[in-house]
mmCIF file of C-alpha atoms and ligand atoms in Angstrom:
data_model
loop_
_atom_site.group_PDB
_atom_site.id
_atom_site.type_symbol
_atom_site.label_atom_id
_atom_site.label_comp_id
_atom_site.label_asym_id
_atom_site.label_seq_id
_atom_site.Cartn_x
_atom_site.Cartn_y
_atom_site.Cartn_z
ATOM 1 C CA MET A 46 2.597 11.488 -144.851
ATOM 2 C CA LYS A 47 0.395 11.104 -142.328
ATOM 3 C CA ARG A 48 -3.494 10.238 -142.791
ATOM 4 C CA ARG A 49 -5.987 13.179 -142.551
ATOM 5 C CA ILE A 50 -7.423 12.558 -139.146
ATOM 6 C CA THR A 51 -11.162 12.630 -138.917
ATOM 7 C CA ARG A 52 -14.022 11.720 -136.418
ATOM 8 C CA ARG A 53 -15.350 9.344 -139.722
ATOM 9 C CA ARG A 54 -12.140 8.099 -139.487
ATOM 10 C CA PHE A 55 -12.539 7.396 -135.860
ATOM 11 C CA PHE A 56 -15.625 5.285 -136.229
ATOM 12 C CA SER A 57 -14.573 3.370 -139.217
ATOM 13 C CA GLN A 58 -11.730 2.648 -137.196
ATOM 14 C CA SER A 59 -12.978 1.478 -134.403
ATOM 15 C CA PHE A 60 -15.721 -0.372 -136.568
ATOM 16 C CA GLY A 61 -12.543 -2.215 -137.989
ATOM 17 C CA LEU A 62 -13.092 -3.220 -141.321
ATOM 18 C CA GLY A 63 -13.951 -1.024 -144.134
ATOM 19 C CA ALA A 64 -17.388 -0.449 -145.603
ATOM 20 C CA GLY A 65 -16.334 -2.478 -148.850
ATOM 21 C CA ALA A 66 -15.753 -5.859 -146.645
ATOM 22 C CA LEU A 67 -19.116 -5.132 -144.819
ATOM 23 C CA LEU A 68 -22.172 -7.488 -145.370
ATOM 24 C CA PHE A 69 -25.642 -6.369 -144.638
ATOM 25 C CA LYS A 70 -26.764 -9.161 -142.000
ATOM 26 C CA GLU A 71 -30.298 -9.888 -140.162
ATOM 27 C CA LEU A 72 -30.346 -8.571 -136.690
ATOM 28 C CA PRO A 73 -30.206 -10.476 -133.625
ATOM 29 C CA ALA A 74 -33.228 -10.474 -131.366
ATOM 30 C CA PHE A 75 -33.145 -8.228 -128.565
ATOM 31 C CA ASP A 76 -34.823 -7.654 -125.249
ATOM 32 C CA GLY A 77 -35.702 -4.188 -123.993
ATOM 33 C CA GLY A 78 -32.269 -3.971 -122.084
ATOM 34 C CA LEU A 79 -31.165 -4.642 -118.827
ATOM 35 C CA GLY A 80 -32.460 -1.255 -117.291
ATOM 36 C CA GLY A 81 -35.760 -1.271 -116.497
ATOM 37 C CA GLN A 82 -35.453 0.839 -113.920
ATOM 38 C CA VAL A 83 -36.460 4.551 -113.045
ATOM 39 C CA PRO A 84 -35.173 7.161 -112.270
ATOM 40 C CA LEU A 85 -31.897 6.733 -114.139
ATOM 41 C CA ILE A 86 -29.485 8.557 -116.106
ATOM 42 C CA ILE A 87 -27.195 7.035 -118.907
ATOM 43 C CA THR A 88 -24.260 8.449 -120.701
ATOM 44 C CA SER A 89 -22.515 7.417 -124.167
ATOM 45 C CA HIS A 90 -19.299 7.918 -122.204
ATOM 46 C CA THR A 91 -18.291 4.848 -120.817
ATOM 47 C CA ASN A 92 -14.861 5.484 -119.526
ATOM 48 C CA ALA A 93 -13.737 7.016 -116.047
ATOM 49 C CA THR A 94 -14.853 10.284 -116.741
ATOM 50 C CA GLY A 95 -18.387 9.025 -118.147
ATOM 51 C CA LYS A 96 -18.692 7.302 -114.447
ATOM 52 C CA LYS A 97 -18.168 10.082 -112.435
ATOM 53 C CA ALA A 98 -20.496 12.098 -114.391
ATOM 54 C CA MET A 99 -22.777 9.630 -113.768
ATOM 55 C CA VAL A 100 -22.344 9.380 -109.765
ATOM 56 C CA ALA A 101 -22.443 13.293 -110.353
ATOM 57 C CA GLY A 102 -25.929 13.490 -111.880
ATOM 58 C CA TRP A 103 -27.316 10.472 -109.661
ATOM 59 C CA GLU A 104 -26.813 12.344 -106.445
ATOM 60 C CA VAL A 105 -28.984 15.120 -108.264
ATOM 61 C CA ILE A 106 -32.202 12.496 -109.096
ATOM 62 C CA ALA A 107 -31.239 10.413 -105.948
ATOM 63 C CA GLY A 108 -31.651 13.615 -104.155
ATOM 64 C CA GLY A 109 -35.099 14.362 -105.473
ATOM 65 C CA GLY A 110 -34.035 16.933 -108.466
ATOM 66 C CA ARG A 111 -34.714 17.360 -111.670
ATOM 67 C CA ALA A 112 -33.578 15.421 -114.780
ATOM 68 C CA VAL A 113 -32.636 18.559 -116.600
ATOM 69 C CA ASP A 114 -30.472 19.604 -113.549
ATOM 70 C CA ALA A 115 -29.052 15.814 -113.493
ATOM 71 C CA VAL A 116 -28.093 15.757 -117.256
ATOM 72 C CA GLU A 117 -26.214 19.370 -117.100
ATOM 73 C CA LYS A 118 -24.299 18.589 -113.745
ATOM 74 C CA ALA A 119 -23.118 14.937 -115.589
ATOM 75 C CA ALA A 120 -22.455 16.722 -118.980
ATOM 76 C CA ASN A 121 -20.569 19.618 -117.449
ATOM 77 C CA ILE A 122 -17.887 17.291 -116.376
ATOM 78 C CA ILE A 123 -17.431 15.533 -119.436
ATOM 79 C CA GLU A 124 -16.952 18.737 -120.890
ATOM 80 C CA GLU A 125 -14.317 19.851 -118.144
ATOM 81 C CA ASP A 126 -12.001 16.986 -118.870
ATOM 82 C CA PRO A 127 -9.005 18.337 -120.523
ATOM 83 C CA ASN A 128 -8.220 14.909 -121.967
ATOM 84 C CA ASP A 129 -11.417 14.432 -123.769
ATOM 85 C CA MET A 130 -10.502 15.196 -127.088
ATOM 86 C CA SER A 131 -14.296 15.529 -128.487
ATOM 87 C CA VAL A 132 -15.908 17.370 -126.413
ATOM 88 C CA GLY A 133 -15.769 21.004 -124.303
ATOM 89 C CA TYR A 134 -12.488 21.938 -122.780
ATOM 90 C CA GLY A 135 -9.698 19.956 -124.846
ATOM 91 C CA GLY A 136 -11.837 19.467 -128.117
ATOM 92 C CA PHE A 137 -10.063 18.981 -131.343
ATOM 93 C CA PRO A 138 -9.970 22.275 -133.023
ATOM 94 C CA ASN A 139 -11.291 23.014 -136.375
ATOM 95 C CA GLU A 140 -8.999 23.510 -139.647
ATOM 96 C CA ASP A 141 -7.856 26.728 -138.553
ATOM 97 C CA GLY A 142 -6.978 25.895 -135.110
ATOM 98 C CA VAL A 143 -9.845 27.337 -133.428
ATOM 99 C CA VAL A 144 -12.200 24.636 -130.854
ATOM 100 C CA GLN A 145 -15.801 25.528 -131.965
ATOM 101 C CA LEU A 146 -18.482 23.715 -129.694
ATOM 102 C CA ASP A 147 -21.784 22.392 -130.870
ATOM 103 C CA ALA A 148 -24.445 21.443 -127.787
ATOM 104 C CA SER A 149 -28.048 21.532 -127.028
ATOM 105 C CA ILE A 150 -30.306 20.628 -123.900
ATOM 106 C CA MET A 151 -34.195 19.657 -123.918
ATOM 107 C CA ASP A 152 -36.451 19.313 -121.055
ATOM 108 C CA GLY A 153 -39.281 17.048 -121.696
ATOM 109 C CA LYS A 154 -41.474 18.277 -118.850
ATOM 110 C CA THR A 155 -41.826 21.808 -120.270
ATOM 111 C CA TYR A 156 -41.452 21.082 -123.871
ATOM 112 C CA ASN A 157 -38.287 23.174 -124.170
ATOM 113 C CA ALA A 158 -35.219 23.279 -125.987
ATOM 114 C CA GLY A 159 -31.841 25.522 -126.463
ATOM 115 C CA ALA A 160 -28.718 24.951 -128.398
ATOM 116 C CA VAL A 161 -25.731 26.622 -129.620
ATOM 117 C CA ALA A 162 -23.536 26.087 -132.325
ATOM 118 C CA CYS A 163 -19.665 27.313 -133.066
ATOM 119 C CA LEU A 164 -19.585 28.507 -129.529
ATOM 120 C CA GLU A 165 -15.837 29.652 -129.227
ATOM 121 C CA ASN A 166 -13.566 30.060 -125.722
ATOM 122 C CA ILE A 167 -16.624 28.693 -123.951
ATOM 123 C CA LYS A 168 -16.157 25.702 -121.806
ATOM 124 C CA ASN A 169 -19.580 24.668 -121.010
ATOM 125 C CA PRO A 170 -21.931 25.037 -124.498
ATOM 126 C CA CYS A 171 -24.308 22.851 -122.756
ATOM 127 C CA SER A 172 -24.947 25.369 -119.989
ATOM 128 C CA VAL A 173 -25.161 28.440 -122.431
ATOM 129 C CA ALA A 174 -27.705 25.908 -124.276
ATOM 130 C CA ARG A 175 -29.660 25.603 -121.084
ATOM 131 C CA ILE A 176 -29.893 29.859 -120.771
ATOM 132 C CA VAL A 177 -30.776 29.753 -124.387
ATOM 133 C CA MET A 178 -33.633 27.187 -123.578
ATOM 134 C CA GLU A 179 -35.057 28.921 -120.368
ATOM 135 C CA ARG A 180 -34.172 32.665 -120.409
ATOM 136 C CA THR A 181 -35.096 33.440 -124.152
ATOM 137 C CA ASP A 182 -37.553 32.884 -126.831
ATOM 138 C CA HIS A 183 -34.894 31.293 -129.283
ATOM 139 C CA VAL A 184 -33.896 27.497 -129.571
ATOM 140 C CA LEU A 185 -30.665 28.061 -131.268
ATOM 141 C CA MET A 186 -27.836 30.263 -131.741
ATOM 142 C CA VAL A 187 -24.613 30.351 -133.149
ATOM 143 C CA GLY A 188 -20.749 31.790 -133.453
ATOM 144 C CA ARG A 189 -19.748 35.066 -132.370
ATOM 145 C CA ASP A 190 -23.529 36.357 -130.892
ATOM 146 C CA ALA A 191 -23.822 33.243 -128.871
ATOM 147 C CA LEU A 192 -20.621 33.982 -127.403
ATOM 148 C CA ALA A 193 -21.486 37.502 -126.916
ATOM 149 C CA PHE A 194 -24.666 36.401 -125.495
ATOM 150 C CA ALA A 195 -22.689 33.758 -123.077
ATOM 151 C CA LYS A 196 -21.111 36.452 -121.775
ATOM 152 C CA LYS A 197 -23.929 38.561 -120.611
ATOM 153 C CA TRP A 198 -24.962 35.879 -118.447
ATOM 154 C CA GLY A 199 -21.423 35.535 -116.954
ATOM 155 C CA PHE A 200 -19.972 33.177 -119.004
ATOM 156 C CA THR A 201 -15.868 33.962 -118.924
ATOM 157 C CA GLU A 202 -14.020 33.163 -122.051
ATOM 158 C CA GLU A 203 -11.132 30.969 -122.109
ATOM 159 C CA ASP A 204 -8.905 29.239 -124.387
ATOM 160 C CA LEU A 205 -10.277 25.657 -125.106
ATOM 161 C CA LEU A 206 -6.982 24.059 -126.695
ATOM 162 C CA THR A 207 -4.824 22.149 -124.611
ATOM 163 C CA GLU A 208 -1.052 21.247 -125.215
ATOM 164 C CA LYS A 209 -2.179 18.023 -126.455
ATOM 165 C CA THR A 210 -4.657 19.222 -128.823
ATOM 166 C CA ARG A 211 -2.335 22.371 -130.106
ATOM 167 C CA GLU A 212 0.387 19.712 -130.743
ATOM 168 C CA ALA A 213 -2.108 17.841 -132.493
ATOM 169 C CA TYR A 214 -3.053 20.500 -134.808
ATOM 170 C CA LEU A 215 0.389 21.501 -135.510
ATOM 171 C CA ARG A 216 1.617 18.115 -136.364
ATOM 172 C CA ARG A 217 -1.614 17.569 -138.506
ATOM 173 C CA LYS A 218 -0.841 20.915 -140.201
ATOM 174 C CA GLU A 219 2.919 20.076 -140.838
ATOM 175 C CA ASN A 220 1.888 16.849 -142.591
ATOM 176 C CA LEU A 221 -1.013 17.820 -144.161
ATOM 177 C CA SER A 222 0.700 18.314 -147.510
ATOM 178 C CA ASP A 223 4.148 18.495 -148.848
ATOM 179 C CA ARG A 224 2.930 21.290 -151.475
ATOM 180 C CA ASP A 225 2.771 24.186 -148.793
ATOM 181 C CA ASP A 226 5.253 25.641 -146.340
ATOM 182 C CA TRP A 227 4.123 23.875 -143.288
ATOM 183 C CA GLY A 228 7.237 21.940 -142.007
ATOM 184 C CA PRO A 229 11.075 21.928 -141.809
ATOM 185 C CA PRO A 230 12.945 23.327 -145.167
ATOM 186 C CA GLU A 231 13.025 21.060 -148.206
ATOM 187 C CA HIS A 232 17.018 20.608 -147.548
ATOM 188 C CA LEU A 233 16.502 19.554 -143.752
ATOM 189 C CA LYS A 234 13.313 17.903 -143.853
ATOM 190 C CA ASP A 235 14.680 14.516 -144.236
ATOM 191 C CA LEU A 236 17.819 14.796 -141.948
ATOM 192 C CA PRO A 237 16.877 12.601 -138.414
ATOM 193 C CA GLU A 238 16.979 15.615 -136.214
ATOM 194 C CA PHE A 239 14.082 17.408 -138.099
ATOM 195 C CA GLN A 240 11.804 14.848 -138.402
ATOM 196 C CA GLN A 241 8.987 14.356 -136.167
ATOM 197 C CA ARG A 242 9.449 12.191 -133.300
ATOM 198 C CA GLN A 243 7.384 8.912 -134.564
ATOM 199 C CA ARG A 244 4.872 9.001 -131.465
ATOM 200 C CA ARG A 245 2.280 7.069 -131.486
ATOM 201 C CA ASP A 246 -0.630 9.020 -132.793
ATOM 202 C CA GLU A 247 -2.805 8.991 -129.488
ATOM 203 C CA LEU A 248 -5.729 10.905 -131.622
ATOM 204 C CA ASP A 249 -5.833 7.349 -133.547
ATOM 205 C CA ASP A 250 -6.929 5.546 -130.200
ATOM 206 C CA ASP A 251 -9.323 7.812 -128.518
ATOM 207 C CA PRO A 252 -12.421 5.766 -127.837
ATOM 208 C CA HIS A 253 -14.559 8.726 -127.155
ATOM 209 C CA GLY A 254 -16.656 11.429 -129.090
ATOM 210 C CA THR A 255 -19.759 13.474 -128.844
ATOM 211 C CA THR A 256 -21.515 12.409 -125.505
ATOM 212 C CA ASN A 257 -25.230 12.299 -124.875
ATOM 213 C CA VAL A 258 -26.548 12.231 -120.896
ATOM 214 C CA LEU A 259 -30.306 11.185 -120.917
ATOM 215 C CA ALA A 260 -32.026 11.061 -117.961
ATOM 216 C CA VAL A 261 -35.720 10.027 -116.171
ATOM 217 C CA ASP A 262 -36.002 11.446 -112.536
ATOM 218 C CA ARG A 263 -38.178 10.535 -109.823
ATOM 219 C CA ASN A 264 -41.117 12.561 -110.719
ATOM 220 C CA GLY A 265 -40.803 10.536 -114.318
ATOM 221 C CA ASP A 266 -39.620 13.842 -116.094
ATOM 222 C CA VAL A 267 -37.255 13.292 -119.213
ATOM 223 C CA ALA A 268 -34.168 15.300 -119.990
ATOM 224 C CA GLY A 269 -31.005 15.171 -122.396
ATOM 225 C CA ILE A 270 -28.023 16.991 -123.570
ATOM 226 C CA THR A 271 -25.515 16.155 -126.488
ATOM 227 C CA THR A 272 -22.609 18.101 -126.333
ATOM 228 C CA THR A 273 -19.556 18.061 -128.738
ATOM 229 C CA SER A 274 -16.510 19.524 -130.036
ATOM 230 C CA GLY A 275 -17.554 17.921 -133.459
ATOM 231 C CA LEU A 276 -15.465 16.354 -135.915
ATOM 232 C CA GLY A 277 -11.881 17.258 -135.730
ATOM 233 C CA PHE A 278 -10.409 19.739 -137.931
ATOM 234 C CA LYS A 279 -13.839 20.632 -139.424
ATOM 235 C CA ILE A 280 -14.061 23.229 -141.684
ATOM 236 C CA ALA A 281 -14.577 26.554 -139.884
ATOM 237 C CA GLY A 282 -18.430 27.144 -139.223
ATOM 238 C CA ARG A 283 -19.316 23.973 -139.970
ATOM 239 C CA VAL A 284 -22.022 22.540 -137.600
ATOM 240 C CA GLY A 285 -22.636 19.296 -136.980
ATOM 241 C CA ASP A 286 -26.209 17.273 -135.450
ATOM 242 C CA SER A 287 -25.483 17.962 -131.926
ATOM 243 C CA PRO A 288 -26.834 21.018 -131.514
ATOM 244 C CA ILE A 289 -29.835 20.499 -134.247
ATOM 245 C CA ILE A 290 -33.009 19.379 -132.132
ATOM 246 C CA GLY A 291 -34.286 16.263 -133.463
ATOM 247 C CA ALA A 292 -31.288 15.145 -134.934
ATOM 248 C CA GLY A 293 -28.220 14.872 -132.049
ATOM 249 C CA LEU A 294 -30.937 14.812 -129.157
ATOM 250 C CA TYR A 295 -34.690 14.600 -129.051
ATOM 251 C CA VAL A 296 -36.593 14.299 -125.810
ATOM 252 C CA ASP A 297 -40.326 13.325 -125.262
ATOM 253 C CA ASN A 298 -41.824 13.364 -121.602
ATOM 254 C CA GLU A 299 -44.286 10.650 -122.567
ATOM 255 C CA VAL A 300 -42.039 8.706 -124.366
ATOM 256 C CA GLY A 301 -38.407 9.205 -123.079
ATOM 257 C CA ALA A 302 -35.022 10.291 -125.119
ATOM 258 C CA ALA A 303 -32.547 9.586 -127.755
ATOM 259 C CA GLY A 304 -29.195 10.863 -129.028
ATOM 260 C CA ALA A 305 -26.540 10.283 -131.606
ATOM 261 C CA THR A 306 -22.546 10.724 -131.992
ATOM 262 C CA GLY A 307 -20.813 9.713 -135.095
ATOM 263 C CA ARG A 308 -21.093 11.441 -138.558
ATOM 264 C CA GLY A 309 -23.001 14.690 -137.846
ATOM 265 C CA GLU A 310 -24.339 14.995 -141.680
ATOM 266 C CA ASP A 311 -25.661 11.516 -141.747
ATOM 267 C CA VAL A 312 -27.890 12.441 -138.652
ATOM 268 C CA ILE A 313 -28.926 15.521 -139.502
ATOM 269 C CA LYS A 314 -30.181 14.106 -142.668
ATOM 270 C CA SER A 315 -32.232 11.417 -140.924
ATOM 271 C CA CYS A 316 -33.766 13.487 -137.999
ATOM 272 C CA ALA A 317 -32.124 10.532 -136.483
ATOM 273 C CA SER A 318 -32.807 11.324 -132.591
ATOM 274 C CA PHE A 319 -36.945 12.414 -133.475
ATOM 275 C CA TYR A 320 -37.052 9.195 -135.409
ATOM 276 C CA MET A 321 -35.775 6.580 -132.790
ATOM 277 C CA VAL A 322 -38.255 8.739 -130.432
ATOM 278 C CA LEU A 323 -41.042 8.292 -132.735
ATOM 279 C CA ARG A 324 -40.097 4.170 -133.346
ATOM 280 C CA MET A 325 -39.852 3.958 -129.380
ATOM 281 C CA LYS A 326 -43.767 5.876 -129.464
ATOM 282 C CA GLU A 327 -44.949 3.190 -131.739
ATOM 283 C CA GLY A 328 -44.021 0.589 -129.329
ATOM 284 C CA ARG A 329 -40.216 -0.500 -130.032
ATOM 285 C CA THR A 330 -37.865 -0.989 -127.207
ATOM 286 C CA PRO A 331 -35.223 1.829 -127.374
ATOM 287 C CA GLN A 332 -32.993 -0.957 -128.246
ATOM 288 C CA GLN A 333 -34.621 -1.512 -131.117
ATOM 289 C CA ALA A 334 -35.324 1.759 -131.825
ATOM 290 C CA CYS A 335 -31.607 2.452 -132.102
ATOM 291 C CA GLU A 336 -31.079 -0.087 -134.441
ATOM 292 C CA ASP A 337 -34.300 0.950 -136.888
ATOM 293 C CA ALA A 338 -32.545 4.522 -137.185
ATOM 294 C CA LEU A 339 -29.265 3.005 -137.889
ATOM 295 C CA ARG A 340 -30.816 0.895 -140.340
ATOM 296 C CA MET A 341 -32.954 3.377 -142.204
ATOM 297 C CA ILE A 342 -29.689 5.220 -142.711
ATOM 298 C CA ALA A 343 -27.786 2.927 -143.899
ATOM 299 C CA GLU A 344 -30.669 1.468 -146.671
ATOM 300 C CA LYS A 345 -30.451 5.391 -147.909
ATOM 301 C CA TYR A 346 -26.917 5.086 -148.932
ATOM 302 C CA LYS A 347 -27.240 1.719 -149.970
ATOM 303 C CA LYS A 348 -29.308 2.690 -152.649
ATOM 304 C CA VAL A 349 -26.736 5.049 -153.660
ATOM 305 C CA ASN A 350 -23.630 3.113 -152.919
ATOM 306 C CA PRO A 351 -24.109 -0.550 -152.000
ATOM 307 C CA ASP A 352 -20.566 -0.539 -150.359
ATOM 308 C CA PHE A 353 -20.912 2.084 -148.148
ATOM 309 C CA LEU A 354 -22.100 1.911 -144.253
ATOM 310 C CA PRO A 355 -22.154 4.821 -142.523
ATOM 311 C CA GLY A 356 -20.480 5.399 -138.876
ATOM 312 C CA GLU A 357 -22.904 6.381 -135.899
ATOM 313 C CA GLN A 358 -23.991 5.344 -132.464
ATOM 314 C CA PHE A 359 -27.077 5.781 -131.065
ATOM 315 C CA VAL A 360 -28.374 5.598 -127.320
ATOM 316 C CA ALA A 361 -32.116 5.480 -126.162
ATOM 317 C CA ILE A 362 -33.928 5.431 -122.849
ATOM 318 C CA ASN A 363 -37.829 5.337 -122.378
ATOM 319 C CA THR A 364 -39.789 6.255 -119.357
ATOM 320 C CA LYS A 365 -39.518 2.740 -118.293
ATOM 321 C CA GLY A 366 -35.975 3.087 -117.834
ATOM 322 C CA GLU A 367 -34.919 0.384 -120.824
ATOM 323 C CA LEU A 368 -32.133 1.060 -122.484
ATOM 324 C CA GLY A 369 -30.723 0.885 -126.038
ATOM 325 C CA ALA A 370 -27.155 1.679 -127.726
ATOM 326 C CA CYS A 371 -26.264 0.602 -131.322
ATOM 327 C CA ARG A 372 -23.086 0.875 -133.391
ATOM 328 C CA THR A 373 -23.569 1.120 -137.526
ATOM 329 C CA THR A 374 -20.733 -1.780 -137.748
ATOM 330 C CA GLY A 375 -17.568 -3.026 -136.935
ATOM 331 C CA ASN A 376 -17.122 -5.403 -133.963
ATOM 332 C CA ARG A 377 -17.735 -3.313 -130.762
ATOM 333 C CA PRO A 378 -21.186 -3.180 -129.878
ATOM 334 C CA GLY A 379 -23.001 0.350 -129.037
ATOM 335 C CA ARG A 380 -22.242 0.917 -125.110
ATOM 336 C CA ILE A 381 -23.560 3.387 -122.542
ATOM 337 C CA SER A 382 -22.774 4.043 -118.961
ATOM 338 C CA VAL A 383 -26.032 3.624 -116.757
ATOM 339 C CA GLN A 384 -26.262 4.701 -113.313
ATOM 340 C CA ASN A 385 -29.966 3.427 -110.942
ATOM 341 C CA ALA A 386 -30.976 2.758 -107.765
ATOM 342 C CA SER A 387 -28.838 -0.591 -108.214
ATOM 343 C CA GLY A 388 -25.946 1.120 -108.959
ATOM 344 C CA TYR A 389 -23.166 2.110 -111.728
ATOM 345 C CA SER A 390 -22.959 -0.424 -114.704
ATOM 346 C CA ILE A 391 -22.295 -0.422 -118.345
ATOM 347 C CA TYR A 392 -24.917 -1.808 -120.557
ATOM 348 C CA THR A 393 -23.845 -3.304 -123.791
ATOM 349 C CA GLY A 394 -25.824 -2.934 -126.713
ATOM 350 C CA SER A 395 -25.414 -3.913 -130.463
ATOM 351 C CA ILE A 396 -23.845 -3.576 -134.023
ATOM 352 C CA ALA A 397 -26.444 -3.204 -136.738
ATOM 353 C CA PHE A 398 -24.208 -4.644 -139.158
ATOM 354 C CA PRO A 399 -21.148 -6.357 -137.600
ATOM 355 C CA THR A 400 -18.366 -6.719 -139.450
ATOM 356 C CA GLU A 401 -17.368 -9.996 -141.281
ATOM 357 C CA GLU A 402 -14.369 -12.074 -139.271
HETATM 358 N N1 LIG B 575 -21.883 13.660 -133.939
HETATM 359 C C1 LIG B 575 -20.507 14.828 -133.996
HETATM 360 C C2 LIG B 575 -20.663 16.404 -135.319
HETATM 361 O O1 LIG B 575 -20.765 15.218 -136.500
HETATM 362 C C3 LIG B 575 -19.339 14.161 -133.749
HETATM 363 C C4 LIG B 575 -19.050 13.082 -133.163
HETATM 364 O O2 LIG B 575 -20.141 12.381 -132.819
HETATM 365 O O3 LIG B 575 -17.973 12.448 -132.787
HETATM 366 O O4 LIG B 575 -20.263 17.205 -135.004
#
């Protein structure tokens, strides 16, 4: 039977060993990051789409545009990538086969925020979040009513499932249990022609997740977006950290911005993005702030279960253009795409609790 595919598994897989094999290690010392230049725009997506998004967002900033416009333009590109199975169009559905999107936006200049949760059939949830932010006196709208709201503003409904995610959903459904009626009939299921093709499960290798896009513009104003399809095959109606201001995203014009990906429940309980911005306000670099937040969450769990390590990646920038990216554990450090006047580059941060080789 195929294993249940969850975002937690993506993270623990990409991090390498299981939590039982992990040791809590002292962190290496870090400088403030390789950035140090403003204006800039960053994203947690380091693939080709992330780069395309950075180029588009940078065009806005380089032309003297606002950080809030730049992050929206960049995030829209990632939301529209059909091959990205964690964000927007082509994102994994919930356990009922329905794509439910979460997104938030925050504008440091106006100290304003907007978000949508469990939004169906709209490709660009972060743009709906922006309307919530700018055209209502609310911060968060959810579900059916968020969809109705989006339609009032001219967003059109479309099917967000792609052939790839529809097939992934059906394959998972058929392999989830041998105690239900999904899959070939009992007397046929072992015959070769009725067995599913042993395709490499592309879901297992998806290196991306939710996306965070953060920017500082020429005026020194800061903005951010976090947008996602959430945990793959989540329970219908589940809301992650991405649309929760302070959890999946936080922006402070005087300090910087932070965003989270990974297991949303951990991020909500720790108010992680707010915590990171607070740490930066206290003088920590963005890199240190990311590490502080991951360490803080790990310490909470350690008291309950010494062998458990959560799975997140946190990213942060400050108003000086310094950078931060950290993953909880594994052998792949946190990474972000960065675009500033020097061009496009990938910044490599750290691993809070590296796995033992
Ligand atoms: N943070 C997202 C959520 O919990 C998932 C992810 O980042 O992959 O919904």
